[in-house]
């Protein structure tokens, strides 16, 4: 199992403009990207004790997250993913699932395990059956991605991160969401295998970026209740 480095930074829109201009000289965009980027919507899971949330908060080194992901609000491609973290490195495994399979999982029905069932479905099925793993939050954002073969580099700009708790509406074209980060604040992620090539490291050096242990899942789970409370207070008469 190959683990990768994954560095994360909180950045401004101005930072992303500068970095995009620099990176375009060195790296092409993701082949799946059309125009300036694409929208990612993820449905994150946790167990009945909110273990994933607690592990994030405690900084547990060896942890695993389950999520289902779609792109641009379309259900043509639905992907079940497992993201694991160990010694500061990450690994992702995934498989495609049908809309019917996704709806069953969202309804609390564990995937059926057979000799042909992909590993992510097997592991989710076990987690649902033994730990009460279930959908907890929707996370959505706009992504621009740059990729490079040397070092297997992938650099992403994640803008306008929003969250919602209407998990039963995950597959609908539009879901109710609330912005989580302050206006103008976004996320830069730098992923690579062993070494980040020097030319790319130099391009990314703005002299002010600070690496952060940022988790979209954790941020959205913890920030959403307070944002909902703020919204309710705004509508009080």
PDB file of C-alpha atoms in Angstrom:
ATOM      1  CA  UNK A   1       0.000   0.000   0.000  1.00  0.00           C
ATOM      2  CA  UNK A   2       1.563   3.274  -1.143  1.00  0.00           C
ATOM      3  CA  UNK A   3       1.133   6.315   1.096  1.00  0.00           C
ATOM      4  CA  UNK A   4       1.626   9.880  -0.154  1.00  0.00           C
ATOM      5  CA  UNK A   5       2.569  13.200   1.331  1.00  0.00           C
ATOM      6  CA  UNK A   6      -0.313  15.635   1.624  1.00  0.00           C
ATOM      7  CA  UNK A   7       0.414  19.218   2.652  1.00  0.00           C
ATOM      8  CA  UNK A   8      -2.427  21.658   3.282  1.00  0.00           C
ATOM      9  CA  UNK A   9      -2.535  25.430   3.569  1.00  0.00           C
ATOM     10  CA  UNK A  10      -5.198  28.063   4.176  1.00  0.00           C
ATOM     11  CA  UNK A  11      -4.783  30.709   1.471  1.00  0.00           C
ATOM     12  CA  UNK A  12      -6.444  33.830   0.112  1.00  0.00           C
ATOM     13  CA  UNK A  13      -7.968  34.279  -3.308  1.00  0.00           C
ATOM     14  CA  UNK A  14      -5.055  36.569  -4.207  1.00  0.00           C
ATOM     15  CA  UNK A  15      -2.600  33.791  -3.286  1.00  0.00           C
ATOM     16  CA  UNK A  16      -4.390  31.393  -5.635  1.00  0.00           C
ATOM     17  CA  UNK A  17      -4.244  33.874  -8.512  1.00  0.00           C
ATOM     18  CA  UNK A  18      -0.463  34.161  -8.112  1.00  0.00           C
ATOM     19  CA  UNK A  19       0.036  30.410  -7.738  1.00  0.00           C
ATOM     20  CA  UNK A  20      -2.163  29.601 -10.743  1.00  0.00           C
ATOM     21  CA  UNK A  21      -0.138  31.920 -12.971  1.00  0.00           C
ATOM     22  CA  UNK A  22       3.097  30.272 -11.827  1.00  0.00           C
ATOM     23  CA  UNK A  23       1.877  26.675 -11.995  1.00  0.00           C
ATOM     24  CA  UNK A  24       0.452  26.953 -15.512  1.00  0.00           C
ATOM     25  CA  UNK A  25       4.023  27.316 -16.784  1.00  0.00           C
ATOM     26  CA  UNK A  26       5.059  24.005 -15.222  1.00  0.00           C
ATOM     27  CA  UNK A  27       2.034  21.744 -14.921  1.00  0.00           C
ATOM     28  CA  UNK A  28      -1.064  20.902 -16.967  1.00  0.00           C
ATOM     29  CA  UNK A  29      -4.537  20.848 -15.489  1.00  0.00           C
ATOM     30  CA  UNK A  30      -6.197  17.597 -14.512  1.00  0.00           C
ATOM     31  CA  UNK A  31      -7.395  15.876 -17.706  1.00  0.00           C
ATOM     32  CA  UNK A  32     -10.933  15.664 -16.276  1.00  0.00           C
ATOM     33  CA  UNK A  33     -11.073  19.393 -15.676  1.00  0.00           C
ATOM     34  CA  UNK A  34     -13.129  21.580 -17.970  1.00  0.00           C
ATOM     35  CA  UNK A  35     -12.706  25.335 -17.835  1.00  0.00           C
ATOM     36  CA  UNK A  36     -11.585  26.683 -14.471  1.00  0.00           C
ATOM     37  CA  UNK A  37     -12.407  23.588 -12.476  1.00  0.00           C
ATOM     38  CA  UNK A  38     -15.143  21.294 -11.236  1.00  0.00           C
ATOM     39  CA  UNK A  39     -17.409  20.864  -8.232  1.00  0.00           C
ATOM     40  CA  UNK A  40     -16.868  18.074  -5.713  1.00  0.00           C
ATOM     41  CA  UNK A  41     -19.569  16.920  -3.346  1.00  0.00           C
ATOM     42  CA  UNK A  42     -18.728  14.364  -0.657  1.00  0.00           C
ATOM     43  CA  UNK A  43     -20.896  12.529   1.838  1.00  0.00           C
ATOM     44  CA  UNK A  44     -18.825  11.729   4.934  1.00  0.00           C
ATOM     45  CA  UNK A  45     -19.566   8.926   7.386  1.00  0.00           C
ATOM     46  CA  UNK A  46     -18.942   8.414  11.072  1.00  0.00           C
ATOM     47  CA  UNK A  47     -19.942   5.782  13.586  1.00  0.00           C
ATOM     48  CA  UNK A  48     -22.444   6.004  16.428  1.00  0.00           C
ATOM     49  CA  UNK A  49     -19.717   7.286  18.783  1.00  0.00           C
ATOM     50  CA  UNK A  50     -18.388   9.878  16.302  1.00  0.00           C
ATOM     51  CA  UNK A  51     -14.995   8.188  16.425  1.00  0.00           C
ATOM     52  CA  UNK A  52     -13.716   9.825  13.221  1.00  0.00           C
ATOM     53  CA  UNK A  53     -14.511  13.253  14.622  1.00  0.00           C
ATOM     54  CA  UNK A  54     -12.833  12.455  17.937  1.00  0.00           C
ATOM     55  CA  UNK A  55      -9.737  11.008  16.216  1.00  0.00           C
ATOM     56  CA  UNK A  56      -9.393  14.155  14.109  1.00  0.00           C
ATOM     57  CA  UNK A  57      -9.656  16.332  17.201  1.00  0.00           C
ATOM     58  CA  UNK A  58      -7.124  14.258  19.111  1.00  0.00           C
ATOM     59  CA  UNK A  59      -4.727  14.077  16.154  1.00  0.00           C
ATOM     60  CA  UNK A  60      -4.723  10.267  16.157  1.00  0.00           C
ATOM     61  CA  UNK A  61      -2.032   9.185  13.715  1.00  0.00           C
ATOM     62  CA  UNK A  62      -3.625   6.038  12.279  1.00  0.00           C
ATOM     63  CA  UNK A  63      -7.156   6.790  11.133  1.00  0.00           C
ATOM     64  CA  UNK A  64      -9.642   6.051   8.354  1.00  0.00           C
ATOM     65  CA  UNK A  65     -12.531   7.951   6.789  1.00  0.00           C
ATOM     66  CA  UNK A  66     -15.332   6.705   4.552  1.00  0.00           C
ATOM     67  CA  UNK A  67     -16.974   8.992   1.992  1.00  0.00           C
ATOM     68  CA  UNK A  68     -19.060   8.881  -1.163  1.00  0.00           C
ATOM     69  CA  UNK A  69     -18.206  11.415  -3.856  1.00  0.00           C
ATOM     70  CA  UNK A  70     -19.871  12.847  -6.965  1.00  0.00           C
ATOM     71  CA  UNK A  71     -18.756  15.538  -9.386  1.00  0.00           C
ATOM     72  CA  UNK A  72     -20.587  18.604 -10.698  1.00  0.00           C
ATOM     73  CA  UNK A  73     -23.804  17.461  -9.029  1.00  0.00           C
ATOM     74  CA  UNK A  74     -24.074  14.502 -11.432  1.00  0.00           C
ATOM     75  CA  UNK A  75     -24.876  10.937 -10.365  1.00  0.00           C
ATOM     76  CA  UNK A  76     -23.399   9.408 -13.523  1.00  0.00           C
ATOM     77  CA  UNK A  77     -20.228   8.610 -11.590  1.00  0.00           C
ATOM     78  CA  UNK A  78     -20.577   7.770  -7.890  1.00  0.00           C
ATOM     79  CA  UNK A  79     -17.419   6.817  -6.063  1.00  0.00           C
ATOM     80  CA  UNK A  80     -17.025   5.188  -2.659  1.00  0.00           C
ATOM     81  CA  UNK A  81     -13.684   6.126  -1.124  1.00  0.00           C
ATOM     82  CA  UNK A  82     -11.652   5.234   1.925  1.00  0.00           C
ATOM     83  CA  UNK A  83      -8.998   7.727   2.973  1.00  0.00           C
ATOM     84  CA  UNK A  84      -6.405   6.514   5.440  1.00  0.00           C
ATOM     85  CA  UNK A  85      -3.715   8.448   7.286  1.00  0.00           C
ATOM     86  CA  UNK A  86      -0.585   6.956   8.844  1.00  0.00           C
ATOM     87  CA  UNK A  87       2.553   8.759  10.095  1.00  0.00           C
ATOM     88  CA  UNK A  88       1.459  11.956   8.371  1.00  0.00           C
ATOM     89  CA  UNK A  89       1.052  10.195   4.999  1.00  0.00           C
ATOM     90  CA  UNK A  90      -2.226   9.421   3.241  1.00  0.00           C
ATOM     91  CA  UNK A  91      -3.610   6.648   1.080  1.00  0.00           C
ATOM     92  CA  UNK A  92      -6.879   6.533  -0.841  1.00  0.00           C
ATOM     93  CA  UNK A  93      -8.704   3.493  -2.200  1.00  0.00           C
ATOM     94  CA  UNK A  94     -11.952   3.686  -4.139  1.00  0.00           C
ATOM     95  CA  UNK A  95     -14.525   1.893  -6.238  1.00  0.00           C
ATOM     96  CA  UNK A  96     -17.511   2.912  -8.315  1.00  0.00           C
ATOM     97  CA  UNK A  97     -20.998   2.168  -7.000  1.00  0.00           C
ATOM     98  CA  UNK A  98     -24.393   2.429  -8.651  1.00  0.00           C
ATOM     99  CA  UNK A  99     -27.054   4.918  -7.651  1.00  0.00           C
ATOM    100  CA  UNK A 100     -29.111   2.041  -6.264  1.00  0.00           C
ATOM    101  CA  UNK A 101     -26.165   0.894  -4.127  1.00  0.00           C
ATOM    102  CA  UNK A 102     -25.604   4.449  -2.930  1.00  0.00           C
ATOM    103  CA  UNK A 103     -29.245   4.914  -1.983  1.00  0.00           C
ATOM    104  CA  UNK A 104     -29.183   1.629  -0.055  1.00  0.00           C
ATOM    105  CA  UNK A 105     -26.088   2.722   1.890  1.00  0.00           C
ATOM    106  CA  UNK A 106     -27.708   6.086   2.645  1.00  0.00           C
ATOM    107  CA  UNK A 107     -30.754   4.200   3.938  1.00  0.00           C
ATOM    108  CA  UNK A 108     -28.550   2.273   6.372  1.00  0.00           C
ATOM    109  CA  UNK A 109     -28.327  -0.975   4.409  1.00  0.00           C
ATOM    110  CA  UNK A 110     -24.731  -2.306   4.395  1.00  0.00           C
ATOM    111  CA  UNK A 111     -23.312  -3.375   1.015  1.00  0.00           C
ATOM    112  CA  UNK A 112     -23.652  -7.065   0.348  1.00  0.00           C
ATOM    113  CA  UNK A 113     -20.347  -8.900   0.702  1.00  0.00           C
ATOM    114  CA  UNK A 114     -19.487 -11.457  -1.977  1.00  0.00           C
ATOM    115  CA  UNK A 115     -16.244 -12.803  -3.409  1.00  0.00           C
ATOM    116  CA  UNK A 116     -16.394 -10.060  -6.061  1.00  0.00           C
ATOM    117  CA  UNK A 117     -17.232  -7.131  -3.785  1.00  0.00           C
ATOM    118  CA  UNK A 118     -14.502  -4.436  -3.932  1.00  0.00           C
ATOM    119  CA  UNK A 119     -12.536  -3.877  -0.726  1.00  0.00           C
ATOM    120  CA  UNK A 120     -13.991  -0.396   0.011  1.00  0.00           C
ATOM    121  CA  UNK A 121     -17.521  -1.819  -0.026  1.00  0.00           C
ATOM    122  CA  UNK A 122     -16.462  -4.750   2.165  1.00  0.00           C
ATOM    123  CA  UNK A 123     -14.892  -2.453   4.734  1.00  0.00           C
ATOM    124  CA  UNK A 124     -17.848  -0.071   4.752  1.00  0.00           C
ATOM    125  CA  UNK A 125     -20.255  -2.987   5.125  1.00  0.00           C
ATOM    126  CA  UNK A 126     -18.347  -4.245   8.175  1.00  0.00           C
ATOM    127  CA  UNK A 127     -18.178  -0.741   9.671  1.00  0.00           C
ATOM    128  CA  UNK A 128     -21.927  -0.211   9.170  1.00  0.00           C
ATOM    129  CA  UNK A 129     -22.772  -3.577  10.693  1.00  0.00           C
ATOM    130  CA  UNK A 130     -20.436  -3.440  13.680  1.00  0.00           C
ATOM    131  CA  UNK A 131     -19.986   0.262  14.445  1.00  0.00           C
ATOM    132  CA  UNK A 132     -23.141   1.909  13.153  1.00  0.00           C
ATOM    133  CA  UNK A 133     -21.263   3.817  10.448  1.00  0.00           C
ATOM    134  CA  UNK A 134     -23.700   6.254   8.793  1.00  0.00           C
ATOM    135  CA  UNK A 135     -23.756   9.511   6.767  1.00  0.00           C
ATOM    136  CA  UNK A 136     -23.085  12.606   8.894  1.00  0.00           C
ATOM    137  CA  UNK A 137     -22.374  15.635   6.689  1.00  0.00           C
ATOM    138  CA  UNK A 138     -22.201  16.840   3.082  1.00  0.00           C
ATOM    139  CA  UNK A 139     -19.106  18.785   2.046  1.00  0.00           C
ATOM    140  CA  UNK A 140     -18.976  20.626  -1.271  1.00  0.00           C
ATOM    141  CA  UNK A 141     -16.391  22.879  -2.921  1.00  0.00           C
ATOM    142  CA  UNK A 142     -14.969  23.990  -6.274  1.00  0.00           C
ATOM    143  CA  UNK A 143     -11.621  22.480  -7.274  1.00  0.00           C
ATOM    144  CA  UNK A 144      -8.893  23.465  -9.722  1.00  0.00           C
ATOM    145  CA  UNK A 145      -6.204  20.802 -10.135  1.00  0.00           C
ATOM    146  CA  UNK A 146      -2.683  20.725 -11.577  1.00  0.00           C
ATOM    147  CA  UNK A 147      -0.827  17.436 -12.105  1.00  0.00           C
ATOM    148  CA  UNK A 148       2.748  16.400 -12.833  1.00  0.00           C
ATOM    149  CA  UNK A 149       4.332  13.027 -13.573  1.00  0.00           C
ATOM    150  CA  UNK A 150       7.605  13.734 -11.778  1.00  0.00           C
ATOM    151  CA  UNK A 151       6.981  12.903  -8.155  1.00  0.00           C
ATOM    152  CA  UNK A 152       3.357  12.074  -9.005  1.00  0.00           C
ATOM    153  CA  UNK A 153       2.473  15.618  -7.988  1.00  0.00           C
ATOM    154  CA  UNK A 154      -1.085  16.850  -7.653  1.00  0.00           C
ATOM    155  CA  UNK A 155      -1.797  20.411  -6.562  1.00  0.00           C
ATOM    156  CA  UNK A 156      -5.365  21.498  -5.909  1.00  0.00           C
ATOM    157  CA  UNK A 157      -7.125  24.755  -5.113  1.00  0.00           C
ATOM    158  CA  UNK A 158     -10.348  24.153  -3.172  1.00  0.00           C
ATOM    159  CA  UNK A 159     -12.587  27.218  -3.145  1.00  0.00           C
ATOM    160  CA  UNK A 160     -15.873  28.068  -1.445  1.00  0.00           C
ATOM    161  CA  UNK A 161     -16.052  25.142   0.961  1.00  0.00           C
ATOM    162  CA  UNK A 162     -19.631  24.607   2.125  1.00  0.00           C
ATOM    163  CA  UNK A 163     -21.395  22.058   4.286  1.00  0.00           C
ATOM    164  CA  UNK A 164     -24.902  20.745   4.837  1.00  0.00           C
ATOM    165  CA  UNK A 165     -26.624  18.279   7.143  1.00  0.00           C
ATOM    166  CA  UNK A 166     -29.419  17.201   4.756  1.00  0.00           C
ATOM    167  CA  UNK A 167     -27.549  13.962   4.097  1.00  0.00           C
ATOM    168  CA  UNK A 168     -30.659  12.283   2.666  1.00  0.00           C
ATOM    169  CA  UNK A 169     -30.536  14.776  -0.236  1.00  0.00           C
ATOM    170  CA  UNK A 170     -26.942  14.033  -1.230  1.00  0.00           C
ATOM    171  CA  UNK A 171     -27.829  12.770  -4.720  1.00  0.00           C
ATOM    172  CA  UNK A 172     -30.157  15.638  -5.596  1.00  0.00           C
ATOM    173  CA  UNK A 173     -28.918  18.167  -8.197  1.00  0.00           C
ATOM    174  CA  UNK A 174     -28.882  20.902  -5.540  1.00  0.00           C
ATOM    175  CA  UNK A 175     -28.613  20.551  -1.781  1.00  0.00           C
ATOM    176  CA  UNK A 176     -28.886  23.173   0.993  1.00  0.00           C
ATOM    177  CA  UNK A 177     -25.387  24.250   2.021  1.00  0.00           C
ATOM    178  CA  UNK A 178     -23.711  26.907   4.145  1.00  0.00           C
ATOM    179  CA  UNK A 179     -20.243  28.435   3.611  1.00  0.00           C
ATOM    180  CA  UNK A 180     -17.814  27.354   6.319  1.00  0.00           C
ATOM    181  CA  UNK A 181     -14.655  29.411   5.836  1.00  0.00           C
ATOM    182  CA  UNK A 182     -14.543  33.218   5.975  1.00  0.00           C
ATOM    183  CA  UNK A 183     -15.117  34.975   2.668  1.00  0.00           C
ATOM    184  CA  UNK A 184     -11.982  34.894   0.524  1.00  0.00           C
ATOM    185  CA  UNK A 185     -10.326  32.025   2.405  1.00  0.00           C
ATOM    186  CA  UNK A 186      -9.626  28.791   0.525  1.00  0.00           C
ATOM    187  CA  UNK A 187      -7.508  25.629   0.752  1.00  0.00           C
ATOM    188  CA  UNK A 188      -4.341  24.694  -1.122  1.00  0.00           C
ATOM    189  CA  UNK A 189      -3.355  21.015  -1.121  1.00  0.00           C
ATOM    190  CA  UNK A 190      -0.004  19.674  -2.343  1.00  0.00           C
ATOM    191  CA  UNK A 191       0.196  15.889  -2.828  1.00  0.00           C
ATOM    192  CA  UNK A 192       3.241  13.920  -3.942  1.00  0.00           C
ATOM    193  CA  UNK A 193       4.978  10.578  -3.431  1.00  0.00           C
ATOM    194  CA  UNK A 194       8.465  10.873  -1.933  1.00  0.00           C
ATOM    195  CA  UNK A 195       9.971  14.208  -2.919  1.00  0.00           C
ATOM    196  CA  UNK A 196       8.426  17.435  -4.184  1.00  0.00           C
ATOM    197  CA  UNK A 197      10.413  18.534  -7.268  1.00  0.00           C
ATOM    198  CA  UNK A 198      12.457  21.697  -6.599  1.00  0.00           C
ATOM    199  CA  UNK A 199      10.926  23.785  -9.435  1.00  0.00           C
ATOM    200  CA  UNK A 200       7.453  23.198  -8.031  1.00  0.00           C
ATOM    201  CA  UNK A 201       8.558  23.862  -4.457  1.00  0.00           C
ATOM    202  CA  UNK A 202      10.057  27.174  -5.581  1.00  0.00           C
ATOM    203  CA  UNK A 203       6.861  28.159  -7.413  1.00  0.00           C
ATOM    204  CA  UNK A 204       4.784  27.425  -4.323  1.00  0.00           C
ATOM    205  CA  UNK A 205       6.996  29.533  -2.065  1.00  0.00           C
ATOM    206  CA  UNK A 206       5.090  32.745  -1.398  1.00  0.00           C
ATOM    207  CA  UNK A 207       7.080  33.459   1.747  1.00  0.00           C
ATOM    208  CA  UNK A 208       4.026  33.374   3.982  1.00  0.00           C
ATOM    209  CA  UNK A 209       2.301  29.999   3.636  1.00  0.00           C
ATOM    210  CA  UNK A 210       2.043  27.917   6.796  1.00  0.00           C
ATOM    211  CA  UNK A 211       1.218  24.238   6.675  1.00  0.00           C
ATOM    212  CA  UNK A 212      -1.884  23.273   8.626  1.00  0.00           C
ATOM    213  CA  UNK A 213      -3.541  20.056   9.788  1.00  0.00           C
ATOM    214  CA  UNK A 214      -6.717  20.908   7.917  1.00  0.00           C
ATOM    215  CA  UNK A 215      -9.607  18.458   7.621  1.00  0.00           C
ATOM    216  CA  UNK A 216     -12.660  19.452   5.588  1.00  0.00           C
ATOM    217  CA  UNK A 217     -14.683  16.793   7.374  1.00  0.00           C
ATOM    218  CA  UNK A 218     -13.715  17.957  10.847  1.00  0.00           C
ATOM    219  CA  UNK A 219     -14.157  21.631  10.026  1.00  0.00           C
ATOM    220  CA  UNK A 220     -17.593  21.113   8.509  1.00  0.00           C
ATOM    221  CA  UNK A 221     -18.817  18.848  11.312  1.00  0.00           C
ATOM    222  CA  UNK A 222     -17.739  21.301  13.997  1.00  0.00           C
ATOM    223  CA  UNK A 223     -18.543  24.587  12.254  1.00  0.00           C
ATOM    224  CA  UNK A 224     -21.954  23.669  10.834  1.00  0.00           C
ATOM    225  CA  UNK A 225     -23.909  23.708  14.143  1.00  0.00           C
ATOM    226  CA  UNK A 226     -22.682  27.216  14.986  1.00  0.00           C
ATOM    227  CA  UNK A 227     -23.439  28.474  11.477  1.00  0.00           C
ATOM    228  CA  UNK A 228     -26.945  27.023  11.676  1.00  0.00           C
ATOM    229  CA  UNK A 229     -27.443  28.741  15.033  1.00  0.00           C
ATOM    230  CA  UNK A 230     -26.257  32.042  13.542  1.00  0.00           C
ATOM    231  CA  UNK A 231     -28.655  31.666  10.626  1.00  0.00           C
ATOM    232  CA  UNK A 232     -31.568  30.920  12.965  1.00  0.00           C
ATOM    233  CA  UNK A 233     -30.756  33.993  15.048  1.00  0.00           C
ATOM    234  CA  UNK A 234     -30.718  36.166  11.919  1.00  0.00           C
ATOM    235  CA  UNK A 235     -34.274  35.084  11.153  1.00  0.00           C
ATOM    236  CA  UNK A 236     -35.639  35.683  14.626  1.00  0.00           C
ATOM    237  CA  UNK A 237     -38.352  38.348  14.878  1.00  0.00           C
TER     238      UNK A 237
END
